[in-house]
Short mmCIF file of C-alpha atoms and ligand atoms in Angstrom, two decimals:
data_model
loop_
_atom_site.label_atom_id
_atom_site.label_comp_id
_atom_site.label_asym_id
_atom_site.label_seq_id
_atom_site.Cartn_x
_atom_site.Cartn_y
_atom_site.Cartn_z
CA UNK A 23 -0.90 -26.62 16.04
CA UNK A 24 2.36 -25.41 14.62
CA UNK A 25 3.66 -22.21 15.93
CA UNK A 26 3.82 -19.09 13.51
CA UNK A 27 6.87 -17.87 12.66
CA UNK A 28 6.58 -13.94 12.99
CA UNK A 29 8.62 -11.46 11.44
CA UNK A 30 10.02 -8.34 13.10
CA UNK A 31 11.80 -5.44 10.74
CA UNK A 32 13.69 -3.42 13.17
CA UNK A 33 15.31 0.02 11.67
CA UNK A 34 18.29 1.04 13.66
CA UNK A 35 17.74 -2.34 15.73
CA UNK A 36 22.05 -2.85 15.45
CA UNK A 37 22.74 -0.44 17.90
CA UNK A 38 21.14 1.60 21.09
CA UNK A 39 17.40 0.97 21.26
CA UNK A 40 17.09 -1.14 18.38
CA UNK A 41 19.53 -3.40 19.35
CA UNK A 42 17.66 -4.09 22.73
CA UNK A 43 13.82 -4.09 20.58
CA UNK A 44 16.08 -6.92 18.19
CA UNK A 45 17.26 -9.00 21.27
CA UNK A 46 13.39 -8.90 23.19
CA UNK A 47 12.11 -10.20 19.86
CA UNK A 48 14.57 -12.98 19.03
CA UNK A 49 13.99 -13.66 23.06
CA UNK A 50 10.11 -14.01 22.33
CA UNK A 51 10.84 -16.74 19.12
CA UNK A 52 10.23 -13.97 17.04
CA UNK A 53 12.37 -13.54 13.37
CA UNK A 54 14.24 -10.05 13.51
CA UNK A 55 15.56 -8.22 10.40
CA UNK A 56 17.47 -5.43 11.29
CA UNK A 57 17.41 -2.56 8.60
CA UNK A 58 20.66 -0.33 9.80
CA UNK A 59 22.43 2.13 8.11
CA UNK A 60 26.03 0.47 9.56
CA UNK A 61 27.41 -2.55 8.29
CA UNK A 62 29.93 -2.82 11.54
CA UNK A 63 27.16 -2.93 13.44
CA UNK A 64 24.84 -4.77 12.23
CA UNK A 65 26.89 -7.28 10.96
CA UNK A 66 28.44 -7.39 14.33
CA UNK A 67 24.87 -8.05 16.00
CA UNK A 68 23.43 -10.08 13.94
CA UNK A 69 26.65 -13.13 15.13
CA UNK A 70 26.27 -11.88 18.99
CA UNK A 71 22.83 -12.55 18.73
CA UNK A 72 23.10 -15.58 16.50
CA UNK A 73 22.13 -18.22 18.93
CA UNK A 74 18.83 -16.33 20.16
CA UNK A 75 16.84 -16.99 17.39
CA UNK A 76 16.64 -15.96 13.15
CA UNK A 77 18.46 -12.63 12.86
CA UNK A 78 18.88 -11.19 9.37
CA UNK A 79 21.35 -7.83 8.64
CA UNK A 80 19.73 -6.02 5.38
CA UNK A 81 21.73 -2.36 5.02
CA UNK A 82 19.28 0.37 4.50
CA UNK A 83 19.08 3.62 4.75
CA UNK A 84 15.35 4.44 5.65
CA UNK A 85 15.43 7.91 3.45
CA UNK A 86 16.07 6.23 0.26
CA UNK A 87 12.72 4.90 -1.05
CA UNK A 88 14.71 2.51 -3.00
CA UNK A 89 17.06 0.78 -0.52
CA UNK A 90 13.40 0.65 1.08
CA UNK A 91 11.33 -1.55 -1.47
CA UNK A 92 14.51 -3.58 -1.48
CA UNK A 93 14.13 -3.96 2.02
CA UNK A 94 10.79 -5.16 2.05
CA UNK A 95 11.11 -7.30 -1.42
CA UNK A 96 14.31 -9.13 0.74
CA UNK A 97 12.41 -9.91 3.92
CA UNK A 98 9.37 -11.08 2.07
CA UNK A 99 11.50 -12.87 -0.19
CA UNK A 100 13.50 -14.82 3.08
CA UNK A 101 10.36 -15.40 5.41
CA UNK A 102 7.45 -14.82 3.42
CA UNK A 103 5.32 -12.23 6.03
CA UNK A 104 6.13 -9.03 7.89
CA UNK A 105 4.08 -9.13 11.86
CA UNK A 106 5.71 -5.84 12.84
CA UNK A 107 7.36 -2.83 12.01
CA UNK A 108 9.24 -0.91 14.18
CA UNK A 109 10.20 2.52 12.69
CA UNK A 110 13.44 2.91 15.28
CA UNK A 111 15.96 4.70 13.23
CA UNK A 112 16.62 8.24 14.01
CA UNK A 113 19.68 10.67 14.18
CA UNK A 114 20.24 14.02 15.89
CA UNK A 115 22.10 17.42 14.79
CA UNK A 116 21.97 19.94 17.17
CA UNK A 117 23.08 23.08 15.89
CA UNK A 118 22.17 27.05 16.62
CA UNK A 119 19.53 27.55 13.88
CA UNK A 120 21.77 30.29 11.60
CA UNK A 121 24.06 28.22 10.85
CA UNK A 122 22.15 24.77 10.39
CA UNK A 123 21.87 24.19 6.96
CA UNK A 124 19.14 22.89 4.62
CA UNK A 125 21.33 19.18 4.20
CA UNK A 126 21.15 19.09 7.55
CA UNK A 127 17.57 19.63 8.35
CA UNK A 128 16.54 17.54 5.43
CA UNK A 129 19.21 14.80 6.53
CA UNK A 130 17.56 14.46 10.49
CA UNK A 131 13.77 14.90 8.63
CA UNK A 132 14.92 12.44 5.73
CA UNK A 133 15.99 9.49 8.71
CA UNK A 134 13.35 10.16 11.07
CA UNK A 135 10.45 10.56 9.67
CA UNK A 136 10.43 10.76 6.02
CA UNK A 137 11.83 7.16 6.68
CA UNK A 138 8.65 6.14 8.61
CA UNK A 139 6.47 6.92 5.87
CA UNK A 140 9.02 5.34 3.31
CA UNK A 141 8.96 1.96 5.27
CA UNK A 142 5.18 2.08 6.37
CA UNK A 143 4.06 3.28 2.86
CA UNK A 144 6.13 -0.06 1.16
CA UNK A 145 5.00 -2.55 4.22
CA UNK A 146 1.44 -2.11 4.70
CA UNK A 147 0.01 -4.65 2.21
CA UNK A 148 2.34 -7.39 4.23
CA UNK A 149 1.10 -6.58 7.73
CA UNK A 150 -2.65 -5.70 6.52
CA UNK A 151 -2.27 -9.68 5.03
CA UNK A 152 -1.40 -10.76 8.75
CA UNK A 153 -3.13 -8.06 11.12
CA UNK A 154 0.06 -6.53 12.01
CA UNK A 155 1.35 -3.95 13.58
CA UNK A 156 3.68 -0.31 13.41
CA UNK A 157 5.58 1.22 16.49
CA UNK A 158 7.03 4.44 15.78
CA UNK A 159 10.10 5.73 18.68
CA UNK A 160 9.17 9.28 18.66
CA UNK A 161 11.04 11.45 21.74
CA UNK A 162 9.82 13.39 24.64
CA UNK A 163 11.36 15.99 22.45
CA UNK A 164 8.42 16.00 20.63
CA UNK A 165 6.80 18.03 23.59
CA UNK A 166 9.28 19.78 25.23
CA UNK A 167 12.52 21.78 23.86
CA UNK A 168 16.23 22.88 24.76
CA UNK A 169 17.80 25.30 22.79
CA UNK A 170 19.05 24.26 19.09
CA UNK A 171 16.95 21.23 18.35
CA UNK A 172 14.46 22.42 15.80
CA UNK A 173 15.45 19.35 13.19
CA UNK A 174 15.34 16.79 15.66
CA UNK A 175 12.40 18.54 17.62
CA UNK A 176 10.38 19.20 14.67
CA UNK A 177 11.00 15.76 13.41
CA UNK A 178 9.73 13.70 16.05
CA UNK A 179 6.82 15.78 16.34
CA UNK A 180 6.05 15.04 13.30
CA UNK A 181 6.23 11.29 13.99
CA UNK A 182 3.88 11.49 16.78
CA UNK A 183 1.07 13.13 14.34
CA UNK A 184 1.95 10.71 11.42
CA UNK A 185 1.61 8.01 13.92
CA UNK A 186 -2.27 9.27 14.44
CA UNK A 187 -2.74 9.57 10.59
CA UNK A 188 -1.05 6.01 9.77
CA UNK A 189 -3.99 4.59 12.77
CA UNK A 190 -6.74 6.42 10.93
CA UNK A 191 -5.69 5.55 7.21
CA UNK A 192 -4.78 1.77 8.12
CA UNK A 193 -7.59 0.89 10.11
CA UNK A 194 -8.80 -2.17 11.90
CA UNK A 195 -5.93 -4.35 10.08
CA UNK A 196 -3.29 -2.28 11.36
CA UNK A 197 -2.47 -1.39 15.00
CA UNK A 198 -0.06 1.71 14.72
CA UNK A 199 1.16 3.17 17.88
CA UNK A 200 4.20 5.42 19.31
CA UNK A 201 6.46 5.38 22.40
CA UNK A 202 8.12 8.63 23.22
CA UNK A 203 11.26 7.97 25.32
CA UNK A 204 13.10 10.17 27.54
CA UNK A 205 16.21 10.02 28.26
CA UNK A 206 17.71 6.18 27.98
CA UNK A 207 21.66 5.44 28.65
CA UNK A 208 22.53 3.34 25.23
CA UNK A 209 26.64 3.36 25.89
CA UNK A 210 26.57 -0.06 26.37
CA UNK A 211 24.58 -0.95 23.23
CA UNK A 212 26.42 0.37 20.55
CA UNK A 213 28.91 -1.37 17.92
CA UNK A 214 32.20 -2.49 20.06
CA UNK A 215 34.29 0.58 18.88
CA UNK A 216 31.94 2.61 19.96
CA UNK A 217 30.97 1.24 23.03
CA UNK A 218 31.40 3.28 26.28
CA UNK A 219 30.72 2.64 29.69
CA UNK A 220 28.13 4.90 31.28
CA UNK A 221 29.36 7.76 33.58
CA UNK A 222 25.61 8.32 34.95
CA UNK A 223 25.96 10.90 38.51
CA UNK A 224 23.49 10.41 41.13
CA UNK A 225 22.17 13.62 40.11
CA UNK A 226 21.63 12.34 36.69
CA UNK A 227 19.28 9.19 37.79
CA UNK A 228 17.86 11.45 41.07
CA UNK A 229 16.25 14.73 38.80
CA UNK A 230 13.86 11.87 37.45
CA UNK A 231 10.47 11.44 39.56
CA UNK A 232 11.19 7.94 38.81
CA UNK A 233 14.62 7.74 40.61
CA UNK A 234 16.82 6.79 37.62
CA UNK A 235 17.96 7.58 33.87
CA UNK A 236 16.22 5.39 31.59
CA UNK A 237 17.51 1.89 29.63
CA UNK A 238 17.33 0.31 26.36
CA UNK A 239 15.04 -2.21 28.33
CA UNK A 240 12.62 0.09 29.09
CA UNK A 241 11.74 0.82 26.03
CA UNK A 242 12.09 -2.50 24.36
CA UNK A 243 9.60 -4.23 27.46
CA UNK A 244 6.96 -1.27 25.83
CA UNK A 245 7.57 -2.50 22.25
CA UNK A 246 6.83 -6.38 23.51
CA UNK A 247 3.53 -4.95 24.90
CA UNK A 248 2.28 -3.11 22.20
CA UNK A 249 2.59 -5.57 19.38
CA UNK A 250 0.75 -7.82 22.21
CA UNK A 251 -2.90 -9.12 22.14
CA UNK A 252 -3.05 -7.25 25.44
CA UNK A 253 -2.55 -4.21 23.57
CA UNK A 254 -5.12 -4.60 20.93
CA UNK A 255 -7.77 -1.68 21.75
CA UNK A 256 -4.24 0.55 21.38
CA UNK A 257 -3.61 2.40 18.35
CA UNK A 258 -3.17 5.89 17.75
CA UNK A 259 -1.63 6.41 20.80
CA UNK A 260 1.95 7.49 22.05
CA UNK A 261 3.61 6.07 25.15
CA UNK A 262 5.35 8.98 27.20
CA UNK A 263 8.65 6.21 28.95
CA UNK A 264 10.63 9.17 30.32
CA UNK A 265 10.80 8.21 34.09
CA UNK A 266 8.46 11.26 34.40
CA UNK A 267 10.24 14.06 33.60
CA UNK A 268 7.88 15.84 31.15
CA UNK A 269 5.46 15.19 34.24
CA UNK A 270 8.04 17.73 36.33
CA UNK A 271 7.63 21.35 36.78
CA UNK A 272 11.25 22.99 36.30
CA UNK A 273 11.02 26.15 38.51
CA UNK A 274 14.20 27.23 40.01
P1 LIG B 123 21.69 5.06 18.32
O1 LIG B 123 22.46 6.12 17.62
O2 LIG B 123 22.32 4.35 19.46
O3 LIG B 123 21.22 3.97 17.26
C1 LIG B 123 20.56 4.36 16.10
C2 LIG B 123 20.80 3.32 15.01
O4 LIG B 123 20.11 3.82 13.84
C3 LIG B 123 22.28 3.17 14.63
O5 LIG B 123 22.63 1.81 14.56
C4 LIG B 123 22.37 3.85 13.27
O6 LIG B 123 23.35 3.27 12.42
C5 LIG B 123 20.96 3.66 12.72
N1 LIG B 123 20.59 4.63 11.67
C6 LIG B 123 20.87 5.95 11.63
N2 LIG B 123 20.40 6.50 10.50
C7 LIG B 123 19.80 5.50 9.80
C8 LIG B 123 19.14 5.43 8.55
N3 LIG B 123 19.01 6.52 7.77
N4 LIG B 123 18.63 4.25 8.15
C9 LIG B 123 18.76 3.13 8.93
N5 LIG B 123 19.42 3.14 10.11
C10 LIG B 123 19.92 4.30 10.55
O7 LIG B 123 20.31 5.76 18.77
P2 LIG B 123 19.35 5.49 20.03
O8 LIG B 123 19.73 6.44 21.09
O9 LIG B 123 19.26 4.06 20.32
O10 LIG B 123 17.95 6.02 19.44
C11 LIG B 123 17.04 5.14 18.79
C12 LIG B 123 15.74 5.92 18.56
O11 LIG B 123 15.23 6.36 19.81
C13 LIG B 123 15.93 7.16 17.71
O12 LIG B 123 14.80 7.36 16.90
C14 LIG B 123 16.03 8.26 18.74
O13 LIG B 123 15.65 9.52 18.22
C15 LIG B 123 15.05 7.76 19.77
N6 LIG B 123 15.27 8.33 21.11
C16 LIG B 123 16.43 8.05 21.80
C17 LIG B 123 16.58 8.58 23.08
C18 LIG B 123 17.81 8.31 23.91
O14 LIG B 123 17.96 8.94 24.98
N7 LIG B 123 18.71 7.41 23.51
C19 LIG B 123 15.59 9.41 23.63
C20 LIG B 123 14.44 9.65 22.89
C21 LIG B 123 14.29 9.11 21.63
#
């Protein structure tokens, strides 16, 4: 029987998280098209990852319902079917709530989740036609707060519920399904000028319950699983991969 050719769309996949969800996809013989803001990077990881597999760079920004369609019109276009989206993208701006202003708040609510809805609203015919499947990267932030993180806080709460509502309105044909990471050490995983070793203390990996800060890896071994047969009485659900430390009492 010949083998399917599946199709990944990874936003953000050219750096951090993304770029580790990209490589365990092209690892599995599956086609990734990374939608990224950053032509650098993207660019830069679609050659390093060249001889794993079909890798595709398509610059989008996930807030602009247009760059969006053209998105989706460019991988059907180029591989004909879309298996899974993963709705990675997201930004942070941390800022004392007086003086964070409306761009802002719209700007981290525009990327991450706005741009959720955007790329799930303009997909879903392609992975209802081949029983797909959405994974959303929400944040243990979602839960838990520290102090001037409303946008990003408020955002990713937001993905976890619209991850619940996408399950319900898609149905049987759609898996969707989140994974709420905590904290995961991307230095090494961003664009070359950017890269930075990781400066991790022992006290750092040692105030997790699981011993140690998390990895790109953790998160992208998750991703593998869900869009797995093994996974297919999952959807709705969010994935808490934060080495336990919303699991922690914090008394001093
Ligand atoms: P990162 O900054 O390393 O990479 C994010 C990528 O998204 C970049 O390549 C960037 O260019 C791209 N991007 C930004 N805005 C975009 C847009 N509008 N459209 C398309 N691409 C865009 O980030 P990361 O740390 O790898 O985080 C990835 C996801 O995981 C985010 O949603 C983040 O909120 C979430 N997360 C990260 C951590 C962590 O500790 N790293 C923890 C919890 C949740």
């Amino acid at each position: 029987m010949p083998q399917i050719n599946r199709i990944a769309i990874i936003t953000g996949g050219a750096q951090g998280i993304g770029k580790s969800i990209t490589k365990a996809f092209l690892e599995k013989g599956w086609t990734a098209v990374i939608a990224d803001t950053d032509r650098e990077a993207g660019e830069e990881t679609a050659r390093e990852f060249d001889t794993l597999g079909t890798i595709t760079f398509i610059q989008t920004d996930v807030s602009e319902e247009k760059q969006v369609e053209r998105l989706v019109e460019k991988t059907i276009l180029l591989f004909g079917r879309i298996d899974a989206l993963i709705n990675n993208a997201g930004i942070s701006i941390n800022k004392p709530l007086t003086t964070l202003t409306i761009e802002e708040w719209n700007r981290v609510l525009g990327t991450n989740l706005t741009g959720i809805f955007l790329c799930a609203k303009h997909s879903c015919s392609h992975l209802q036609r081949v029983g797909g499947c959405i994974i959303n990267i929400a944040s243990t932030r979602a839960f838990m707060s520290e102090a001037c993180t409303e946008a990003y806080s408020a955002s990713k709460g937001g993905v976890v519920a619209l991850t619940h509502a996408l399950a319900v309105s898609l149905g049987s044909g759609i898996r969707v399904n989140c994974i709420s990471p905590g904290w995961i050490e991307t230095g090494l995983w961003k664009k070359k000028s950017r890269r930075i070793t990781p400066a991790l203390s022992a006290e750092d990996h040692l105030q997790h319950p699981a011993g140690r800060v998390g990895t790109p890896e953790d998160i992208s071994s998750l991703v593998l699983y869900l869009v797995s047969t093994e996974a297919s009485f999952l959807t709705g659900s969010n994935l808490i991969a934060d080495g336990g430390m919303t699991r922690k009492m914090m008394y001093s």
